[in-house]
GROMACS .gro file of C-alpha atoms in nm:
model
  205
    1UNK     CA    1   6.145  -4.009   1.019
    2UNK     CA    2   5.773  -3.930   1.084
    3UNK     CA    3   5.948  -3.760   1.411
    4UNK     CA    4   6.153  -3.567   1.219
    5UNK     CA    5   5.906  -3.448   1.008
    6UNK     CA    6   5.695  -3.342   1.260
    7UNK     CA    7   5.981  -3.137   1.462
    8UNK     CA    8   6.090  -2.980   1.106
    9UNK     CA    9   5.715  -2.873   1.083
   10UNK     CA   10   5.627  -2.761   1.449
   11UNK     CA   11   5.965  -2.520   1.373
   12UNK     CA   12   5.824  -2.428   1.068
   13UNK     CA   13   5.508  -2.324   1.210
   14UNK     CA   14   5.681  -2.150   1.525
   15UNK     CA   15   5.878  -1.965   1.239
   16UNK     CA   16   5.549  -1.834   1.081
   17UNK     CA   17   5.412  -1.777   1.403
   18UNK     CA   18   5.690  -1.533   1.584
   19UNK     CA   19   5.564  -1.208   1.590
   20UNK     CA   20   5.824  -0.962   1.480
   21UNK     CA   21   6.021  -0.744   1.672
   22UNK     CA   22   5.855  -0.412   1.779
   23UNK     CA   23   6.160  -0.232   1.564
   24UNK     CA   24   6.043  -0.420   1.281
   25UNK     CA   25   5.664  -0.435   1.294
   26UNK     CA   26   5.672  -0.021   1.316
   27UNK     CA   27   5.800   0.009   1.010
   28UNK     CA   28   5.575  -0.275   0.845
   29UNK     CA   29   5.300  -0.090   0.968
   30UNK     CA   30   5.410   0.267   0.819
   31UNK     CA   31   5.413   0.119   0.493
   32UNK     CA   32   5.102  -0.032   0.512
   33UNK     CA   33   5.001   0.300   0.603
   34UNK     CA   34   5.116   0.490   0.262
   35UNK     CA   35   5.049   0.190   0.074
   36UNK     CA   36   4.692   0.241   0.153
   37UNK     CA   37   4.749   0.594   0.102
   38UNK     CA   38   4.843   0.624  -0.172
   39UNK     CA   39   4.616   0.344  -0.343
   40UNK     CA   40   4.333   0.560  -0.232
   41UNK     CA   41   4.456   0.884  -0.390
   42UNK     CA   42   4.542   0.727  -0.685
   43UNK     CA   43   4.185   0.558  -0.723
   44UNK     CA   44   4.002   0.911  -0.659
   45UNK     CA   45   4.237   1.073  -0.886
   46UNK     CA   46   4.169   0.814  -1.189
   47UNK     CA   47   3.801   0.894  -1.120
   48UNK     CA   48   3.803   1.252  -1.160
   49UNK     CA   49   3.996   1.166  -1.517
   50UNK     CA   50   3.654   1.011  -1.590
   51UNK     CA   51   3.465   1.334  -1.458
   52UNK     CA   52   3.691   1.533  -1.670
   53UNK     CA   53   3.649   1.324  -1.979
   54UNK     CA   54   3.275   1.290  -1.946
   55UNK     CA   55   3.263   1.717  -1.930
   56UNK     CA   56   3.163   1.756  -1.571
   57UNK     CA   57   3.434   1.935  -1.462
   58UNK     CA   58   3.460   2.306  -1.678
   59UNK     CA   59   3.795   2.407  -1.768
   60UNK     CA   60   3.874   2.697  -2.035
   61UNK     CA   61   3.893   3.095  -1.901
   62UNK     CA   62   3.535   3.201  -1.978
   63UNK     CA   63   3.397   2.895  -1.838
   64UNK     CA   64   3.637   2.950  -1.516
   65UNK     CA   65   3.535   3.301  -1.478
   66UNK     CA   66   3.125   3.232  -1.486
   67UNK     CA   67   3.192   3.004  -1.231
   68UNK     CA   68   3.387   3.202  -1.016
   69UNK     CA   69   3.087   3.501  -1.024
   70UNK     CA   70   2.831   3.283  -0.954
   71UNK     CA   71   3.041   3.088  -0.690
   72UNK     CA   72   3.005   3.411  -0.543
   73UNK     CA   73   2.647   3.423  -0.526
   74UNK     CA   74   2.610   3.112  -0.364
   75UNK     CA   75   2.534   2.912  -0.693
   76UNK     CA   76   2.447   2.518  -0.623
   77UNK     CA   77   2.436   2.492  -1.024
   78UNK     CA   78   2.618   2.150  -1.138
   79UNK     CA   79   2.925   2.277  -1.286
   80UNK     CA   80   2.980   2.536  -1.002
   81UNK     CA   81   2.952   2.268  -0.747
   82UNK     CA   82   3.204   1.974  -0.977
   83UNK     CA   83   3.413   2.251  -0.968
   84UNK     CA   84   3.439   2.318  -0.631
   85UNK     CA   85   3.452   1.957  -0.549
   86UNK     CA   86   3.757   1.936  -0.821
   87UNK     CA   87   3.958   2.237  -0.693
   88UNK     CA   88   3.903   2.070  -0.314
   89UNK     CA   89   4.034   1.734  -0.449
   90UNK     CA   90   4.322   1.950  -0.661
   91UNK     CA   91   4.498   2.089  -0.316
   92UNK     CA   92   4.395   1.736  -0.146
   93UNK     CA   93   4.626   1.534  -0.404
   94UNK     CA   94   4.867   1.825  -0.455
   95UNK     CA   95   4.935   1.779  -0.041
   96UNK     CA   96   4.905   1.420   0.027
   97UNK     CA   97   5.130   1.336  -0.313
   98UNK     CA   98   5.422   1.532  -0.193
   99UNK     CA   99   5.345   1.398   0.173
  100UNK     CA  100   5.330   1.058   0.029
  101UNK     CA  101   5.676   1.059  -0.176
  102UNK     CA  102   5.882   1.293   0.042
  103UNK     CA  103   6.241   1.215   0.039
  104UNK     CA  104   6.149   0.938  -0.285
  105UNK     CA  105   6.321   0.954  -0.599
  106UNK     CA  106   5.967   1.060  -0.715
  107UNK     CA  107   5.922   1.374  -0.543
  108UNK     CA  108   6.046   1.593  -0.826
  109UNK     CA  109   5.833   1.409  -1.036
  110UNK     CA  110   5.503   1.455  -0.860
  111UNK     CA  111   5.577   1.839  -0.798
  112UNK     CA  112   5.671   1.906  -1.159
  113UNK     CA  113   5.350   1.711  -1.202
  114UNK     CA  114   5.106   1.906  -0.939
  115UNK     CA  115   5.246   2.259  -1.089
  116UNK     CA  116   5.112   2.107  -1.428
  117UNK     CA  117   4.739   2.041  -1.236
  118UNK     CA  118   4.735   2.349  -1.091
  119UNK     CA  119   4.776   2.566  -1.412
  120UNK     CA  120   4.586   2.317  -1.651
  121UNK     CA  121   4.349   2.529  -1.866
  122UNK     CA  122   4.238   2.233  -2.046
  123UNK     CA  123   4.045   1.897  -2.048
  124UNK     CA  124   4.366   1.699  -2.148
  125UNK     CA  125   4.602   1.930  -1.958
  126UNK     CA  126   4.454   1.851  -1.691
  127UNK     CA  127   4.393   1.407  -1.770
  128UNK     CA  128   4.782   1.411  -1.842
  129UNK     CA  129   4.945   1.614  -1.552
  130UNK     CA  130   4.676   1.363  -1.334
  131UNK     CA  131   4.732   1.076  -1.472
  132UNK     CA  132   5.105   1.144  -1.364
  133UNK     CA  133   5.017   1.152  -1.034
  134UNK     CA  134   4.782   0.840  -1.056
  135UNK     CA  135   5.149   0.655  -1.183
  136UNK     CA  136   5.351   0.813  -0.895
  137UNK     CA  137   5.118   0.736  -0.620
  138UNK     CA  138   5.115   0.352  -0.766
  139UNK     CA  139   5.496   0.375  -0.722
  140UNK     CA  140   5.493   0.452  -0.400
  141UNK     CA  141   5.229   0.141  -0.337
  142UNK     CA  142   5.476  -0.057  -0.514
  143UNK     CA  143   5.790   0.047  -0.331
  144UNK     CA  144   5.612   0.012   0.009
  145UNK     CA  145   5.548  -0.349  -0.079
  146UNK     CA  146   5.904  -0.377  -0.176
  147UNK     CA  147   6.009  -0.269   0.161
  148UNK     CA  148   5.811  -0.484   0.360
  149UNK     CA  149   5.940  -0.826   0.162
  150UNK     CA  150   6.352  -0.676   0.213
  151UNK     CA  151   6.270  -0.607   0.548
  152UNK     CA  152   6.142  -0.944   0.620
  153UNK     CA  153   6.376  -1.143   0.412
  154UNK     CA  154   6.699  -0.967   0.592
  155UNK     CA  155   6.554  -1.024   0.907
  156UNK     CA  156   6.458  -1.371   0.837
  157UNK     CA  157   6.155  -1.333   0.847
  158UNK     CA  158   5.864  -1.540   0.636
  159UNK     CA  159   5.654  -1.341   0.384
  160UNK     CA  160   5.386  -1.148   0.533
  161UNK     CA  161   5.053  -1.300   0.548
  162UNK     CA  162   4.887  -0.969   0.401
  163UNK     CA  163   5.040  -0.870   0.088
  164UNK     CA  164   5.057  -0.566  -0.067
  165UNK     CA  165   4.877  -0.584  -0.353
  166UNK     CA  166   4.931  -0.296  -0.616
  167UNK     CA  167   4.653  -0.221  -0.805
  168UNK     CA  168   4.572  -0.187  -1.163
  169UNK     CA  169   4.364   0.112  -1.228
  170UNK     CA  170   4.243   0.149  -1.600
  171UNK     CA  171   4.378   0.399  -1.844
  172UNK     CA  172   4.100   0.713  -1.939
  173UNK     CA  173   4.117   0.773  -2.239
  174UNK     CA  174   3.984   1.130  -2.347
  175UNK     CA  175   3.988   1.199  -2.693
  176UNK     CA  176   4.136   1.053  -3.032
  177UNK     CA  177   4.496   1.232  -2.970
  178UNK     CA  178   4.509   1.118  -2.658
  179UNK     CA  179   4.436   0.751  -2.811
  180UNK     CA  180   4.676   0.778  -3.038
  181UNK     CA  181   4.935   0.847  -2.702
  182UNK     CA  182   4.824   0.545  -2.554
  183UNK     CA  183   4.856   0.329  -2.841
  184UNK     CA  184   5.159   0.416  -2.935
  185UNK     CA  185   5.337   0.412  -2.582
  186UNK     CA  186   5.522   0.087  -2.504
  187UNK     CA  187   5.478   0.085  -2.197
  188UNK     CA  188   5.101  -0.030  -2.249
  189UNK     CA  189   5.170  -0.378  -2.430
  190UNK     CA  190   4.870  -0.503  -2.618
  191UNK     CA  191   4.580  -0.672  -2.471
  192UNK     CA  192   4.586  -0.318  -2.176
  193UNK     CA  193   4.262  -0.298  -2.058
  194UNK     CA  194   4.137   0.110  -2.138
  195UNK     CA  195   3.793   0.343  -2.153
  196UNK     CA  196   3.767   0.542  -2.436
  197UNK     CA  197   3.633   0.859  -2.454
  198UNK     CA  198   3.272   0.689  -2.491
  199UNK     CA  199   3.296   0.505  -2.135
  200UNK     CA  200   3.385   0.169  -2.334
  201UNK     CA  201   3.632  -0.083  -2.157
  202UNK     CA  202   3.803  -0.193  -2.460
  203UNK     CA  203   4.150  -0.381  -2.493
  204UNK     CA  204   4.456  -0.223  -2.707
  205UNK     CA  205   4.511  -0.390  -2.999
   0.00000   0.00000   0.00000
């Protein structure tokens, strides 16, 4: 029996040893590719939520047009240079989001949501339509971890020794309506861990 054992186990080990095919270990390796992807878009796009909630970033069409004109001559003031920095990151996510979820049931979604960036004149115009895209890219995290379990599993394979992990990125809360949005949305079940407009971790009631 202790033979036995042993042979079941030196199999077992041989098992979780076999490399996989080259077929199958190219596309593991894409998806840990947009997996990591898109985690890291969606992490620098919940932190410019907080620059836009804190008031870094200037939004509004008088605000827009005094930093255009002084963009012009070669202003380094604060709010000229957050805004460049948030226009840069604008085309960055508008690009790598429809990159990222080309040919997903989620590419309509994150257009529809990048034309809402793009022509966001407001503070919470602008948290929303990103916010979207924060969801969308942790979708696509999600989905890529999805498709490297079926692909082992069908070829019977065992799990793969570096999970996907899909992270949980607090919500940014902006102001009191936008509070009110989040409280009220079921799919946030109490005890969601959220920063409100103060910079506060708090939990939803």
């Amino acid at each position: 029996q202790d033979m036995k054992r042993a042979e079941v186990g030196r199999k077992e080990e041989e098992r979780n040893n076999k490399p996989l095919p080259a077929y199958l270990a190219k596309g593991e390796e894409a998806d840990y590719d947009t997996a990591q992807s898109a985690t890291n878009l969606a992490a620098d796009a919940n932190n410019y939520i907080n620059r836009i909630k804190t008031g870094e970033i200037k939004f509004g069409v008088k605000e827009k047009a005094s930093i255009r004109a002084r963009q012009l001559v070669g202003s380094s003031a604060p709010d000229v240079v957050s805004r460049e920095d948030y226009d840069k990151f604008i085309k960055t996510l508008a690009n790598e989001s429809l990159r990222l979820n080309k040919g997903t049931q989620t590419e309509g979604d994150a257009t529809r949501a990048i034309d809402e960036l793009k022509s966001s004149e407001s503070p919470q115009a602008a948290a929303a339509a990103m916010r979207r895209l924060v969801e969308i890219n942790l979708r696509r995290v999600q989905d890529a971890s999805k498709s490297v379990e079926t692909r082992r599993q069908n070829a019977n394979f065992p799990a793969a020794p570096r999970p996907i992990d899909v992270p949980v990125l607090e919500y940014q809360v902006i102001d009191d309506a936008d509070y009110q949005r989040f409280a009220n949305n079921p799919k946030y079940p109490s005890g969601t861990i959220f920063i409100d407009p103060a910079g506060v971790r708090r939990k939803k009631p």
